Structure formats: structure tokens, C-alpha cells
């Protein structure tokens, strides 16, 4: 594998998820693979899990790591071609990305959508501009439309906790106070559609994800109906794709509660975190034995390691 930008860079998502769980058993056996190599992790946005787990994963493989908060630790970057740089951007991505490549054997990038410019966001403008000018492999730590390290983690976690070969997995929209990106949900749908699971989506009217990512997964408007017989409930808020970046529903009817979880087949509760308690999900669910959000977050390390290992091996 040269780059890890989305599920499209992976031939067999189930096989990679198995590699994640294998690495978890013995994480330090590949320490020589990354010796004397450096990963530069670039953040254009806040992060807790991705920042720590990706660094740790690279270090488990013997790599040095450097974290750069672009625009905070460094100059504000200009991404537009032909820009007259008489505003607050001091360095163009043409030089910036090329210079970072001089110091890095691998780069990991976290960008984010604008949620105002649908065309730019869904063309992955920032990631694509970056890719044009780097000379080393790139790992996507979340971009405008996808979060593949999270989704690989999610699939590996489902495999780890599933007692069935083909579990029922429900991606459900949940309430939030702010307009959030669609990337975690897009990406989860993209990976689940390629995995050996019975996958359905529950979301209110106006919140259908882009067909590019949700594919032909059944969509339920009735959340409780979708929960029936579910083995995994994956909750996430996202803003509208159709009325791009808008919040269309402001009540908390779709919050995940113990009553709704009782409709499932003793389902495990998953969320990528961070999560707003008693808005997205009740304390009762999050603090119950059915919640596996901490184990899920823990698996971020092994998922990142499986990806970085494949890139180091170039296979
Ligand atoms: N789930 C996730 O990506 O968390 P962070 O934003 O904290 O990295």
C-alpha cells in the first residue's frame, strides 16, 4: 500500500481488520521495520485519540514522530493555486508540503470539511492539494469526507466482540447541538458495505448520507424498528448532506437510551468519541456493560499500526 486515504486503498477490509487484531496480540515484534524513519503528523484540527494512537502506533514500529499543528506551530498555509498571498496565509502548500516531505518518510494528515462549500469538501480539496505536492506516503487521519483509521478500528472492534460471523450492525444518527461533519458516518458506511455484516442505517428525513458512501444500505426513518435484532449500535451525529452542513432536527428524540437498547439483541454500543453525554447517548447506556467505546478507542492504536506497517512494507 502506498497511501491510506480511504477504504478504496484496501483490497480486503476484513483481512486488514484481522491484521489489526493480530498486531494487538504482539505489537512490538515489528520494531525494526520503522527504525531510523520519521512520521510527521499534521493537524489542522483538534484531536485526542487520533493524535495519541497514531503516534504510538508509529513508535511501536520503531519510527520517530513529529507532531505539527499547522497554523499554530507553523505558518498559516495557503491551499489555493494562483492565490495572491496578501492575506493571513504566509506559506503556500506547494512549498509547505514539499518541505515537510524532506523531513518525513511518511506523513499523516488531519483536515476537516468547511461544511459550507459542498463541492470543495466532497472533492477533498485540502487533501488533494496536499497530495499534489508531497513526495512520501500519506495516511489520512480524517479528511472532509472520510475517517478511514476510525472505520478500520470499528470493523476490527466489531470482529473482536462479535459472536456471529455476520452480525447486524446499525449506524444511527443521534442528536447534537452543533453542525458536525459526515465523515465518520460516510466512512463507516463505506467500510460496512464492504464487510461481511448485515448493515442498515437509521436517520431522520433530510439526513441521508451521500449515495457514494451509503451505497444501497437500507435506510430506516424509524430508529426503534432499525434497532430490532441489532448486534451493534453505532451512534453518530452528522449534519445534513442534502441541505449541506445544516441542522434540521433540534429535539432529542433520537438520543440512544437504555429503553432503545433493550429492543436489540443485547447489542454492543459503539461511538467514535468524543461524545456528548445525555445528548447523543444517555449515561445509562454509556456506563453500561454493553458500551465498548473505550475498547473501541483503544483499538485505534492497532488499526493505525496495521496501516503504517503495510505502508512500510509497501504491500
Ligand atoms: N475519534 C476521533 O477521531 O477522535 P479525535 O478527534 O479525538 O482524534
Coordinates of N, CA, C and O and ligand atoms in Angstrom, one line a residue, residues 46-51 110 142 147 150 272-274 300, ligand 1:
X46 N -8.5 19.9 16.0 CA -8.2 19.2 17.3 C -8.4 17.7 17.2 O -9.1 17.2 16.4
X47 N -7.7 17.0 18.1 CA -7.7 15.6 18.2 C -7.2 15.1 19.5 O -6.2 15.6 20.0
X48 N -7.8 14.1 20.0 CA -7.2 13.4 21.2 C -6.8 12.0 20.8 O -5.6 11.6 20.7
X49 N -7.8 11.1 20.3 CA -7.5 9.7 20.0 C -6.6 9.6 18.8 O -5.6 8.8 18.9
X50 N -6.8 10.3 17.7 CA -6.1 10.1 16.5 C -4.6 10.5 16.7 O -3.7 9.9 16.3
X51 N -4.5 11.6 17.5 CA -3.1 12.2 17.7 C -2.3 11.2 18.6 O -1.2 10.9 18.2
X110 N -4.5 15.4 9.2 CA -5.9 15.6 9.6 C -6.4 16.9 9.1 O -5.9 18.0 9.5
X142 N -8.3 11.7 9.0 CA -9.7 12.2 8.8 C -9.6 13.4 7.9 O -8.7 14.3 8.1
X147 N -13.0 9.1 7.4 CA -12.1 8.9 8.6 C -11.7 7.4 8.6 O -12.2 6.6 9.4
X150 N -10.5 5.4 11.7 CA -11.6 5.1 12.6 C -12.4 3.9 12.1 O -12.7 3.0 12.9
X272 N -17.4 6.8 18.1 CA -16.0 7.1 17.8 C -15.4 8.0 18.9 O -14.2 8.0 19.0
X273 N -16.2 8.7 19.6 CA -15.8 9.7 20.7 C -15.0 10.8 20.0 O -14.4 10.6 19.0
X274 N -15.1 12.0 20.5 CA -15.7 12.4 21.8 C -17.3 12.4 21.6 O -17.8 12.6 20.5
X300 N -7.8 1.9 18.3 CA -7.3 2.9 17.3 C -5.8 2.7 17.1 O -5.2 2.9 16.0
Ligands
LIG1 N1 -12.5 9.6 17.1 C1 -11.5 10.5 16.8 O1 -11.0 10.7 15.7 O2 -11.2 11.2 17.9 P1 -10.3 12.5 17.9 O3 -11.0 13.6 17.1 O4 -10.1 12.9 19.4 O5 -9.0 12.2 17.3

